[in-house]
Amino acid sequence: MELKPKPHFLFTLFSFLLLATTSSSLSTPPSDSSSSSLSPAKNSSLSPSSSSPSPSSSTLDPKQLRALQSLNIPTTRDPCIQPSLHNATLCDNSKPFKHLLFLRLINCSDDISLSFTALKSLYTLQDLEFINCPVTPVHFPSELVASLRSFTCIKSLKKLTGVWLKNLANLTELTVSGVTVNASGPSIILGSMKKLRSMTISHTNLTGFLPKRWHLNLTHIDLSANQLRGKIPSSLTLLGDLELLNLSSNSISGEIPTSFGDLLSLQNVSLASNSLSGSIPDSMSAMPGLVHLDLSSNQLNGTIPKFLSELKDLKYLNLADNNFKGVLPFNMSFIERLEVFKVGGNSDLCYNHSVLSSKLKLGIAPCDKHGLPLSPPPARSSDSSDDSSSSDDSDYNDSSDGSNHGSDHHHGPNKVVLGVAIGLSSIQEGFGSHLCSVGDSSLCGVHKNCSSLVDVSWSEC
Ligand SMILES: *[C@@H]1O[C@H](CO)[C@@H](O)[C@H](O)[C@H]1NC(C)=O
Ligand SMILES: *[C@@H]1O[C@H](CO)[C@@H](O)[C@H](O)[C@H]1NC(C)=O
Ligand SMILES: *[C@@H]1O[C@H](CO)[C@@H](O)[C@H](O)[C@H]1NC(C)=O
Ligand SMILES: *[C@@H]1O[C@H](CO)[C@@H](O)[C@H](O)[C@H]1NC(C)=O
Ligand SMILES: *[C@@H]1O[C@H](CO)[C@@H](O)[C@H](O)[C@H]1NC(C)=O
Ligand SMILES: *[C@@H]1O[C@H](CO)[C@@H](O)[C@H](O)[C@H]1NC(C)=O
Ligand SMILES: *[C@@H]1O[C@H](CO)[C@@H](O)[C@H](O)[C@H]1NC(C)=O
Ligand SMILES: *[C@@H]1O[C@H](CO)[C@@H](O)[C@H](O)[C@H]1NC(C)=O
Ligand SMILES: *[C@@H]1O[C@H](CO)[C@@H](O)[C@H](O)[C@H]1NC(C)=O
Ligand SMILES: *[C@@H]1O[C@H](CO)[C@@H](O)[C@H](O)[C@H]1NC(C)=O
Ligand SMILES: *[C@@H]1O[C@H](CO)[C@@H](O)[C@H](O)[C@H]1NC(C)=O
Ligand SMILES: *[C@@H]1O[C@H](CO)[C@@H](O)[C@H](O)[C@H]1NC(C)=O
């Protein structure tokens, strides 16, 4: 979900405006005295109280000014002077009047309505955003459709349909989030937008299947938190420019395509919270720029491949809540270099305690000499110095959030008396304090405060 304005786009426009303003003040004597003077006067012109604000002095095209007024956007201050009120508008530099390139409608009041006429006069907009603006959608005039490059609708427009969206055929960027989209699937929307590069349709309850055909220029696909089902089509792996793929929280099933590693530009990927099965494809060893890999909460199986530790840029790795088995193939230095590492919730997975410290709190059991998880002996609490915690310490019975409850009483290589609460509390300070703030609780493993222990950036806190 992209909630932020696109900085690059805004920056480009902004520098263009700056450049244009500079050159126009050099070439033509400005008619408006305030724009020719230095910053104090310019400053005062921005303040409605100190100058006489009259819409007629605006540099914006009068028709567009009226359209803004009909949308309840204050125009006492020239919407073309930057920074505009709430940064909601940006203009071009055309003569004699400027025209709007960007408009953001945010936190709309109930009484505004989108009129076709107003939208028709906004035919110069390249970027239109609705944020928390539950107005009734209307058909967009063709002039506006032709001009629009970027469209954002977050918790706005009450309800959208695929048919309505697919009309916006010239978009390179589409963001729809937190509003119901009734469509037979993403294909109907994608099919008409031949220039699309970035697509977010997230938290919309969109149903249907993933498209079999994609535009090869897509760089961002976020279809998270919908009701998509079926398999991941292998045609998706032809998207050589794809940097972000988020299919999390759907009902996608089947295996990850064996050609997944063909996505050579991929940096961030989440396939989390679906029904994927099978193993991690070998081809993923060749994904040079992978930074963020989230495969959590599926039914993936097989062993965890060692090549993941050779991905140089990896910062986030979440394999929790799957059916992975065998010995975790990672060493201490790899795990500590990550910002987030989760493997809990894989009951057949274990770690080699002569390679990894139990203090990492991985949420999985240590291995026995055969590489199988040591199951917690029922008599554990009585033979381990009997600290108060171990009675309700469920040890290797992994929590679903991937955090570990067990401190490794039996296999810890050091001589600290782990069973004693004071001993544990000092470990908590020495090691755990980097992981989370435990307040006055001495035992992280049994304390809810720390349940997301492995979540926390290891280098930061
Ligand atoms: C411009 O106005 C702002 C806020 O009113 C004020 O903080 C700032 O000092 C002013 N700058 C100049 C150059 O007058
Ligand atoms: C407007 O944008 C500028 C530059 O990005 C930012 O510094 C400023 O805080 C923004 N103002 C508002 C009201 O959002
Ligand atoms: C919109 O509403 C949100 C939440 O109420 C608030 O945080 C935000 O500042 C508002 N933005 C504007 C531009 O009014
Ligand atoms: C898309 O934009 C081009 C010009 O950039 C224009 O010729 C074309 O008609 C537009 N397409 C639609 C469907 O509006
Ligand atoms: C999606 O469906 C759920 C369950 O029916 C509902 O609670 C939620 O509000 C819907 N969300 C949207 C954005 O339509
Ligand atoms: C979605 O659109 C179809 C066809 O227009 C309609 O039959 C169906 O009732 C709509 N579903 C919802 C939940 O509005
Ligand atoms: C894809 O991008 C390339 C280079 O950026 C461009 O030449 C080509 O026309 C684009 N293709 C489509 C279908 O937009
Ligand atoms: C994927 O989307 C979910 C929900 O929209 C979000 O919480 C998560 O951070 C996203 N992950 C990536 C890798 O973009
Ligand atoms: C892994 O899952 C696949 C697909 O469900 C299944 O065919 C295979 O037998 C499983 N392998 C193991 C080792 O469980
Ligand atoms: C990609 O993932 C990294 C690491 O989790 C994160 O810092 C970054 O913001 C993500 N980028 C995008 C575009 O989501
Ligand atoms: C840890 O694993 C990485 C990747 O497999 C490897 O490059 C590195 O040499 C290992 N470090 C140690 C101390 O064994
Ligand atoms: C654990 O690591 C040690 C030292 O690298 C090795 O000798 C041993 O075989 C490993 N145990 C398992 C079960 O992989």
XYZ file of C-alpha atoms and ligand atoms in Angstrom:
629
model
C 0.000 0.000 0.000
C 1.568 3.215 -1.056
C 0.267 5.935 1.179
C 3.000 8.415 0.529
C 2.959 10.801 -2.388
C 5.439 9.816 -5.042
C 8.441 11.900 -4.066
C 10.136 11.598 -7.392
C 7.161 12.774 -9.356
C 6.530 15.677 -6.998
C 10.160 16.576 -6.939
C 10.358 16.626 -10.701
C 7.328 18.840 -10.929
C 8.576 21.036 -8.165
C 11.958 21.583 -9.719
C 10.285 22.241 -13.022
C 8.163 24.901 -11.365
C 11.169 26.439 -9.675
C 13.052 26.577 -12.920
C 10.082 27.990 -14.748
C 9.500 30.659 -12.109
C 13.111 31.735 -12.228
C 13.239 31.996 -15.970
C 9.953 33.860 -16.225
C 11.064 36.479 -13.714
C 14.179 36.996 -15.773
C 12.463 37.307 -19.111
C 9.260 39.173 -18.373
C 8.503 41.915 -15.877
C 6.092 40.286 -13.449
C 2.699 41.867 -13.312
C 2.122 40.906 -9.714
C 4.285 42.987 -7.423
C 4.488 40.354 -4.700
C 6.104 37.802 -6.951
C 8.853 40.167 -7.966
C 9.921 41.188 -4.507
C 12.117 39.273 -2.129
C 11.093 36.653 0.338
C 9.446 38.802 3.043
C 6.889 40.121 0.612
C 6.460 36.718 -0.909
C 5.947 35.388 2.568
C 3.247 37.932 3.295
C 1.431 37.123 0.115
C 1.027 33.617 1.441
C -0.680 34.867 4.506
C -4.332 35.569 3.828
C -4.595 38.212 6.540
C -1.900 40.545 5.319
C -2.803 40.816 1.667
C -6.165 41.168 0.049
C -6.873 37.714 -1.267
C -9.028 37.825 -4.311
C -9.476 34.787 -6.512
C -9.086 37.004 -9.572
C -5.441 37.525 -8.672
C -4.820 33.798 -8.848
C -2.511 32.616 -11.538
C -4.697 29.543 -12.049
C -7.066 29.190 -14.961
C -10.433 30.624 -13.736
C -12.369 27.539 -14.815
C -10.093 25.309 -12.813
C -10.311 27.721 -9.887
C -14.096 27.372 -9.959
C -13.760 23.585 -10.150
C -11.591 23.651 -7.018
C -14.139 25.828 -5.262
C -16.896 23.383 -6.185
C -14.795 20.698 -4.465
C -14.566 22.834 -1.312
C -10.867 23.485 -1.774
C -9.937 26.896 -0.345
C -8.664 29.187 -3.067
C -8.092 32.413 -1.165
C -4.449 31.535 -1.439
C -3.247 30.946 -4.969
C -3.251 27.132 -5.394
C -0.323 27.476 -7.762
C 2.059 28.980 -5.202
C 4.123 26.343 -3.473
C 3.828 24.988 -0.926
C 0.107 25.002 -1.486
C -2.391 24.422 1.263
C -1.790 20.832 2.512
C 0.392 20.381 -0.590
C -2.835 19.479 -2.310
C -2.189 21.186 -5.621
C 0.590 21.651 -8.148
C 0.398 23.667 -11.362
C 2.219 23.846 -14.640
C 3.589 27.124 -15.904
C 1.416 27.831 -18.892
C 0.379 31.342 -19.954
C -1.682 33.380 -19.469
C -3.034 31.019 -16.834
C -1.464 28.082 -15.122
C -3.125 24.700 -15.100
C -3.331 21.988 -12.507
C -1.084 18.975 -12.828
C -1.730 17.457 -9.430
C -4.718 17.454 -7.116
C -5.183 15.665 -3.827
C -8.565 15.526 -2.158
C -8.063 14.532 1.436
C -10.497 14.210 4.340
C -13.413 15.443 2.265
C -16.454 16.762 4.001
C -19.714 14.933 3.430
C -21.321 17.648 1.410
C -19.002 17.698 -1.561
C -19.891 15.944 -4.747
C -17.832 15.275 -7.803
C -19.409 16.907 -10.793
C -18.704 15.870 -14.342
C -18.379 19.539 -15.307
C -15.793 20.234 -12.638
C -13.802 17.169 -13.669
C -14.055 18.193 -17.285
C -12.346 21.492 -16.584
C -9.613 19.607 -14.730
C -8.513 18.006 -17.996
C -4.853 18.911 -17.379
C -4.446 16.744 -14.291
C -1.774 14.089 -14.531
C -2.063 12.939 -10.969
C -5.296 12.730 -8.979
C -5.525 11.445 -5.426
C -8.477 10.733 -3.192
C -7.598 9.992 0.416
C -10.338 9.508 3.000
C -12.771 11.052 0.605
C -15.876 8.912 0.388
C -17.634 10.803 -2.386
C -19.694 8.997 -4.983
C -17.592 8.158 -8.040
C -18.724 9.569 -11.358
C -17.738 8.748 -14.878
C -14.496 10.565 -15.722
C -14.571 12.786 -18.817
C -12.409 11.526 -21.667
C -10.144 14.608 -21.561
C -9.256 13.821 -17.957
C -8.833 10.119 -18.725
C -6.400 10.950 -21.526
C -4.348 13.190 -19.275
C -4.211 11.107 -16.081
C -0.954 9.228 -15.458
C -1.397 8.470 -11.799
C -4.554 7.731 -9.861
C -4.801 7.074 -6.143
C -7.879 6.097 -4.192
C -7.375 5.287 -0.532
C -10.487 4.753 1.580
C -12.356 6.872 -0.906
C -15.060 6.863 -3.561
C -17.247 4.469 -1.552
C -16.951 1.564 -3.978
C -15.281 0.907 -7.307
C -15.796 -1.575 -10.088
C -13.352 -3.094 -12.517
C -15.275 -1.527 -15.351
C -14.892 1.937 -13.858
C -11.169 1.491 -13.235
C -10.299 0.006 -16.596
C -11.495 3.208 -18.224
C -8.358 4.961 -16.893
C -6.329 3.536 -19.735
C -3.387 5.953 -19.772
C -2.228 5.331 -16.219
C 1.329 4.398 -15.400
C 0.556 4.258 -11.701
C -2.560 2.973 -9.972
C -3.122 2.822 -6.221
C -6.412 1.582 -4.815
C -6.618 0.609 -1.183
C -9.208 0.245 1.524
C -12.193 0.431 -0.779
C -14.223 -2.428 -2.203
C -13.421 -3.241 -5.822
C -16.019 -5.389 -7.519
C -14.406 -7.022 -10.522
C -14.073 -10.488 -11.989
C -10.325 -10.272 -11.296
C -7.277 -8.065 -11.776
C -7.143 -8.943 -15.495
C -10.006 -6.692 -16.455
C -8.197 -3.728 -14.902
C -4.682 -4.568 -16.086
C -5.817 -5.564 -19.542
C -6.718 -2.037 -20.552
C -3.822 -0.182 -18.919
C -1.042 -0.868 -21.363
C 1.348 1.660 -19.861
C 0.989 0.621 -16.245
C 4.218 0.316 -14.298
C 3.028 0.357 -10.722
C -0.141 -1.309 -9.556
C -1.482 -1.440 -6.004
C -4.906 -2.907 -5.452
C -4.805 -3.844 -1.822
C -7.390 -4.338 0.932
C -10.185 -4.200 -1.639
C -11.727 -7.697 -1.349
C -10.928 -8.165 -5.017
C -11.808 -11.684 -6.125
C -10.706 -13.884 -9.027
C -7.388 -15.216 -10.276
C -4.013 -13.724 -11.010
C -3.674 -12.682 -14.658
C -1.909 -14.998 -17.087
C -0.746 -12.072 -19.170
C 1.164 -9.117 -17.757
C 2.716 -5.958 -19.158
C 6.390 -6.563 -19.165
C 7.146 -3.067 -17.884
C 5.550 -3.527 -14.484
C 7.876 -2.628 -11.623
C 5.450 -2.812 -8.686
C 2.631 -5.273 -8.102
C 0.801 -5.120 -4.804
C -2.362 -7.192 -4.723
C -2.150 -7.892 -1.016
C -5.092 -8.467 1.291
C -7.699 -9.460 -1.254
C -9.547 -12.673 -2.048
C -7.492 -13.850 -5.005
C -7.167 -17.595 -5.492
C -5.576 -20.104 -7.847
C -1.906 -20.508 -8.626
C 0.889 -18.059 -9.280
C 1.151 -18.224 -13.075
C 4.683 -18.855 -14.316
C 4.149 -16.015 -16.814
C 4.584 -13.661 -13.855
C 8.256 -14.596 -13.766
C 8.771 -12.963 -17.173
C 8.578 -9.532 -15.540
C 12.247 -8.660 -15.675
C 11.685 -5.133 -14.318
C 9.615 -6.192 -11.328
C 11.053 -4.784 -8.094
C 8.176 -5.346 -5.695
C 5.719 -8.211 -5.557
C 3.186 -8.412 -2.775
C 0.573 -11.136 -2.994
C 0.212 -11.569 0.757
C -3.069 -12.341 2.498
C -4.962 -13.955 -0.329
C -5.958 -17.571 -0.955
C -3.283 -18.364 -3.492
C -2.362 -22.053 -3.665
C -0.077 -24.414 -5.556
C 3.688 -24.149 -5.673
C 5.965 -21.162 -6.200
C 6.883 -21.342 -9.913
C 10.271 -23.015 -10.454
C 11.263 -20.058 -12.645
C 10.674 -17.581 -9.812
C 14.370 -16.676 -9.808
C 13.960 -15.198 -13.293
C 12.641 -12.084 -11.546
C 16.106 -10.603 -11.581
C 15.103 -7.095 -10.492
C 13.040 -8.253 -7.550
C 13.930 -6.598 -4.241
C 10.912 -6.988 -1.994
C 8.566 -9.924 -2.130
C 5.805 -11.156 0.109
C 3.800 -14.278 -0.595
C 2.836 -14.498 3.073
C -0.487 -15.754 4.402
C -1.609 -17.821 1.466
C -1.900 -21.578 0.924
C 1.312 -22.168 -0.994
C 2.899 -25.613 -0.798
C 6.029 -27.296 -2.108
C 9.548 -26.070 -1.513
C 11.558 -22.883 -2.072
C 12.662 -23.046 -5.724
C 16.397 -23.442 -6.403
C 16.232 -20.668 -8.974
C 15.923 -18.153 -6.135
C 19.627 -18.570 -5.468
C 20.214 -16.322 -8.469
C 18.206 -13.288 -7.371
C 20.924 -10.721 -6.862
C 18.998 -7.819 -5.356
C 16.645 -9.540 -2.946
C 16.214 -7.427 0.200
C 12.931 -8.553 1.689
C 11.587 -12.104 1.514
C 8.391 -12.999 3.336
C 7.044 -16.507 2.792
C 5.456 -16.831 6.220
C 2.138 -18.529 6.976
C 1.910 -20.957 4.096
C 2.355 -24.726 3.863
C 5.781 -24.664 2.286
C 7.864 -27.754 2.995
C 11.262 -29.293 2.321
C 14.488 -27.988 3.795
C 15.473 -24.341 3.961
C 18.110 -23.768 1.273
C 21.527 -22.548 2.393
C 21.790 -20.238 -0.609
C 19.500 -17.743 1.124
C 22.477 -16.840 3.320
C 24.451 -15.951 0.223
C 22.006 -13.255 -0.865
C 24.156 -10.246 -0.113
C 21.432 -7.588 0.183
C 18.973 -9.599 2.241
C 17.710 -7.704 5.300
C 14.368 -9.285 6.016
C 13.702 -13.015 6.016
C 10.450 -14.468 7.305
C 9.878 -18.190 6.858
C 7.713 -18.619 9.969
C 4.638 -20.800 10.172
C 5.314 -23.273 7.408
C 6.209 -26.963 7.291
C 9.945 -26.636 6.754
C 12.052 -29.443 8.192
C 15.662 -30.339 8.888
C 18.572 -28.337 10.248
C 18.505 -24.573 9.841
C 21.470 -23.980 7.501
C 22.476 -20.536 8.783
C 25.275 -19.323 11.002
C 25.361 -16.582 13.587
C 26.910 -13.906 11.407
C 24.232 -14.278 8.749
C 21.371 -14.059 11.203
C 22.842 -11.082 13.021
C 23.279 -9.168 9.811
C 19.531 -9.326 9.135
C 17.108 -6.767 10.468
C 14.314 -9.295 10.742
C 14.642 -13.069 10.875
C 11.783 -15.424 11.693
C 11.565 -19.185 11.435
C 9.242 -20.074 14.323
C 6.185 -22.180 13.755
C 7.966 -24.891 11.761
C 7.658 -27.885 14.077
C 10.043 -30.140 12.136
C 12.761 -27.529 11.840
C 15.638 -27.338 14.329
C 18.916 -25.506 14.829
C 22.395 -26.845 15.474
C 23.272 -25.662 18.959
C 26.977 -25.818 18.303
C 26.504 -23.297 15.489
C 23.732 -21.055 16.830
C 23.175 -19.794 20.324
C 19.904 -20.426 22.061
C 19.937 -16.751 22.940
C 18.839 -15.973 19.407
C 15.392 -17.154 20.440
C 14.563 -18.533 17.055
C 11.306 -20.161 18.076
C 12.453 -23.612 17.012
C 13.953 -26.497 18.933
C 17.627 -27.456 18.894
C 18.501 -30.540 16.867
C 19.519 -33.898 18.193
C 22.517 -35.614 16.640
C 20.368 -36.929 13.819
C 19.225 -33.469 12.821
C 15.773 -33.900 14.278
C 14.138 -31.480 16.708
C 14.608 -32.378 20.341
C 11.180 -32.553 21.760
C 10.813 -30.996 25.177
C 11.104 -33.669 27.843
C 8.174 -33.376 30.213
C 10.468 -33.385 33.250
C 12.421 -30.383 32.033
C 11.417 -27.858 34.655
C 12.357 -30.081 37.553
C 15.883 -30.822 36.373
C 16.902 -27.325 35.373
C 17.497 -25.493 38.633
C 13.773 -24.965 38.764
C 13.329 -21.306 38.106
C 9.927 -19.848 38.472
C 9.513 -19.326 34.782
C 9.911 -22.788 33.471
C 6.653 -24.000 34.860
C 4.676 -22.201 32.221
C 7.498 -22.045 29.748
C 6.233 -24.013 26.823
C 9.757 -24.408 25.497
C 9.800 -25.587 21.942
C 6.127 -25.517 21.503
C 6.471 -22.649 19.085
C 4.274 -19.681 19.149
C 2.655 -18.727 15.929
C 4.258 -15.316 15.761
C 7.656 -16.881 15.417
C 9.068 -15.771 18.716
C 10.663 -18.251 21.014
C 9.518 -19.080 24.443
C 12.273 -21.423 25.354
C 15.630 -20.606 26.732
C 17.815 -23.527 25.915
C 18.413 -24.944 29.329
C 20.112 -28.101 28.278
C 22.215 -27.197 25.361
C 23.515 -23.751 26.043
C 27.262 -23.890 25.674
C 28.122 -21.386 28.391
C 28.335 -21.759 32.103
C 25.782 -19.225 33.188
C 23.279 -20.680 35.582
C 20.397 -20.266 33.281
C 17.793 -21.526 35.622
C 18.218 -18.717 38.094
C 16.093 -15.729 37.404
C 18.915 -13.311 38.068
C 21.115 -15.115 35.614
C 18.453 -14.917 32.973
C 17.846 -11.311 33.651
C 21.470 -10.458 33.098
C 21.465 -12.311 29.804
C 18.441 -10.312 28.959
C 20.398 -7.171 29.542
C 23.539 -8.284 27.821
C 21.913 -9.653 24.768
C 18.203 -9.078 24.867
C 18.442 -5.380 25.519
C 19.454 -5.020 21.920
C 16.326 -6.796 20.926
C 13.588 -5.240 22.956
C 12.918 -3.326 26.078
C 11.731 -5.721 28.662
C 10.742 -3.251 31.320
C 10.882 -4.902 34.687
C 10.230 -8.387 33.438
C 13.226 -10.522 33.959
C 12.166 -13.332 31.704
C 11.489 -12.413 28.182
C 10.297 -15.806 27.135
C 7.280 -15.774 29.335
C 6.467 -12.146 29.038
C 4.034 -10.812 26.499
C 5.978 -7.579 26.114
C 8.634 -9.414 24.256
C 6.593 -11.718 22.160
C 7.799 -10.048 19.010
C 11.394 -10.256 20.083
C 12.904 -11.416 16.827
C 10.863 -8.823 15.017
C 12.856 -5.969 16.335
C 15.751 -4.531 14.466
C 18.864 -5.863 16.084
C 21.031 -2.985 15.321
C 18.651 -0.228 16.193
C 17.340 -0.642 19.733
C 7.555 33.486 6.603
O 6.440 33.121 7.398
C 6.734 32.123 8.361
C 5.437 31.712 9.050
O 4.516 32.740 9.049
C 7.775 32.668 9.349
O 8.103 31.661 10.304
C 9.018 33.037 8.574
O 9.964 33.619 9.431
C 8.687 34.037 7.468
N 9.864 34.260 6.655
C 10.247 35.471 6.278
C 11.464 35.542 5.424
O 9.650 36.472 6.606
C 4.511 20.139 1.824
O 5.628 19.551 1.181
C 6.867 19.996 1.707
C 7.970 19.445 0.844
O 7.756 18.091 0.590
C 6.954 19.562 3.165
O 8.187 19.996 3.716
C 5.813 20.174 3.936
O 5.832 19.703 5.262
C 4.495 19.803 3.307
N 3.420 20.528 3.967
C 2.266 19.969 4.343
C 1.255 20.856 4.978
O 2.041 18.781 4.168
C -6.734 14.040 7.512
O -7.239 13.300 8.620
C -6.220 12.600 9.317
C -6.893 11.728 10.358
O -7.988 12.337 10.904
C -5.243 13.608 9.922
O -4.210 12.932 10.595
C -4.644 14.428 8.789
O -3.787 15.418 9.319
C -5.718 15.078 7.961
N -5.074 15.728 6.822
C -5.484 16.868 6.303
C -4.680 17.442 5.187
O -6.495 17.413 6.699
C -3.509 8.559 -23.835
O -2.652 9.674 -24.072
C -2.385 9.924 -25.432
C -1.456 11.115 -25.518
O -0.504 11.061 -24.534
C -3.676 10.205 -26.187
O -3.396 10.386 -27.540
C -4.631 9.040 -25.999
O -5.874 9.348 -26.589
C -4.838 8.743 -24.525
N -5.643 7.548 -24.387
C -6.842 7.563 -23.816
C -7.560 6.255 -23.727
O -7.344 8.564 -23.360
C -13.891 -6.996 2.904
O -14.752 -8.024 3.405
C -14.766 -8.089 4.829
C -15.590 -9.294 5.217
O -16.764 -9.362 4.473
C -15.323 -6.791 5.381
O -15.328 -6.831 6.778
C -14.445 -5.653 4.910
O -14.978 -4.421 5.345
C -14.318 -5.641 3.408
N -13.367 -4.623 3.030
C -13.485 -3.862 1.957
C -12.461 -2.835 1.724
O -14.390 -4.007 1.176
C -20.503 -7.087 -8.380
O -20.917 -6.853 -9.714
C -21.746 -7.883 -10.238
C -21.985 -7.597 -11.708
O -22.138 -6.257 -11.932
C -23.048 -7.917 -9.430
O -23.902 -8.931 -9.929
C -22.707 -8.193 -7.987
O -23.872 -8.132 -7.200
C -21.696 -7.183 -7.456
N -21.251 -7.625 -6.157
C -21.282 -6.833 -5.114
C -20.783 -7.428 -3.841
O -21.701 -5.699 -5.172
C 8.557 -0.456 -21.723
O 9.661 0.363 -21.383
C 10.526 0.622 -22.467
C 11.722 1.400 -21.938
O 11.413 2.019 -20.751
C 9.779 1.361 -23.545
O 10.627 1.594 -24.641
C 8.584 0.525 -23.993
O 7.821 1.240 -24.922
C 7.722 0.177 -22.801
N 6.674 -0.720 -23.220
C 5.416 -0.517 -22.941
C 4.451 -1.571 -23.418
O 5.035 0.453 -22.313
C 2.571 -6.516 1.707
O 1.296 -6.020 2.029
C 0.972 -6.127 3.399
C -0.481 -5.740 3.575
O -0.908 -4.789 2.646
C 1.949 -5.256 4.180
O 1.658 -5.327 5.548
C 3.365 -5.745 3.924
O 4.296 -4.899 4.564
C 3.664 -5.761 2.451
N 4.956 -6.396 2.216
C 5.804 -6.010 1.266
C 7.046 -6.805 1.094
O 5.591 -5.043 0.550
C 5.727 -30.990 -0.005
O 4.502 -30.514 -0.550
C 4.210 -31.044 -1.815
C 2.983 -30.347 -2.324
O 1.991 -30.329 -1.334
C 4.025 -32.542 -1.705
O 3.743 -33.076 -2.983
C 5.294 -33.150 -1.158
O 5.100 -34.536 -0.955
C 5.680 -32.490 0.136
N 6.998 -32.988 0.504
C 7.283 -33.350 1.714
C 8.672 -33.796 1.941
O 6.452 -33.318 2.615
C 11.887 -3.292 1.047
O 12.238 -4.001 2.201
C 13.134 -3.296 3.047
C 13.553 -4.236 4.151
O 12.458 -4.770 4.812
C 12.429 -2.041 3.542
O 13.307 -1.306 4.360
C 12.028 -1.196 2.351
O 11.286 -0.089 2.774
C 11.157 -2.017 1.409
N 10.899 -1.247 0.201
C 9.688 -1.122 -0.325
C 9.584 -0.342 -1.587
O 8.701 -1.635 0.194
C 28.364 -17.751 7.633
O 27.663 -18.061 6.454
C 27.974 -17.255 5.363
C 27.033 -17.596 4.232
O 26.851 -18.977 4.109
C 29.447 -17.462 4.988
O 29.785 -16.649 3.901
C 30.293 -17.090 6.184
O 31.653 -17.391 5.892
C 29.858 -17.882 7.398
N 30.566 -17.329 8.565
C 31.128 -18.079 9.453
C 31.788 -17.389 10.601
O 31.131 -19.310 9.349
C 26.348 -29.292 14.124
O 27.510 -28.589 13.827
C 28.686 -29.311 14.134
C 29.861 -28.391 13.939
O 29.738 -27.709 12.709
C 28.746 -30.557 13.272
O 29.895 -31.296 13.580
C 27.502 -31.391 13.505
O 27.479 -32.489 12.618
C 26.247 -30.570 13.323
N 25.102 -31.325 13.728
C 24.031 -31.493 12.923
C 22.932 -32.302 13.485
O 23.963 -31.022 11.799
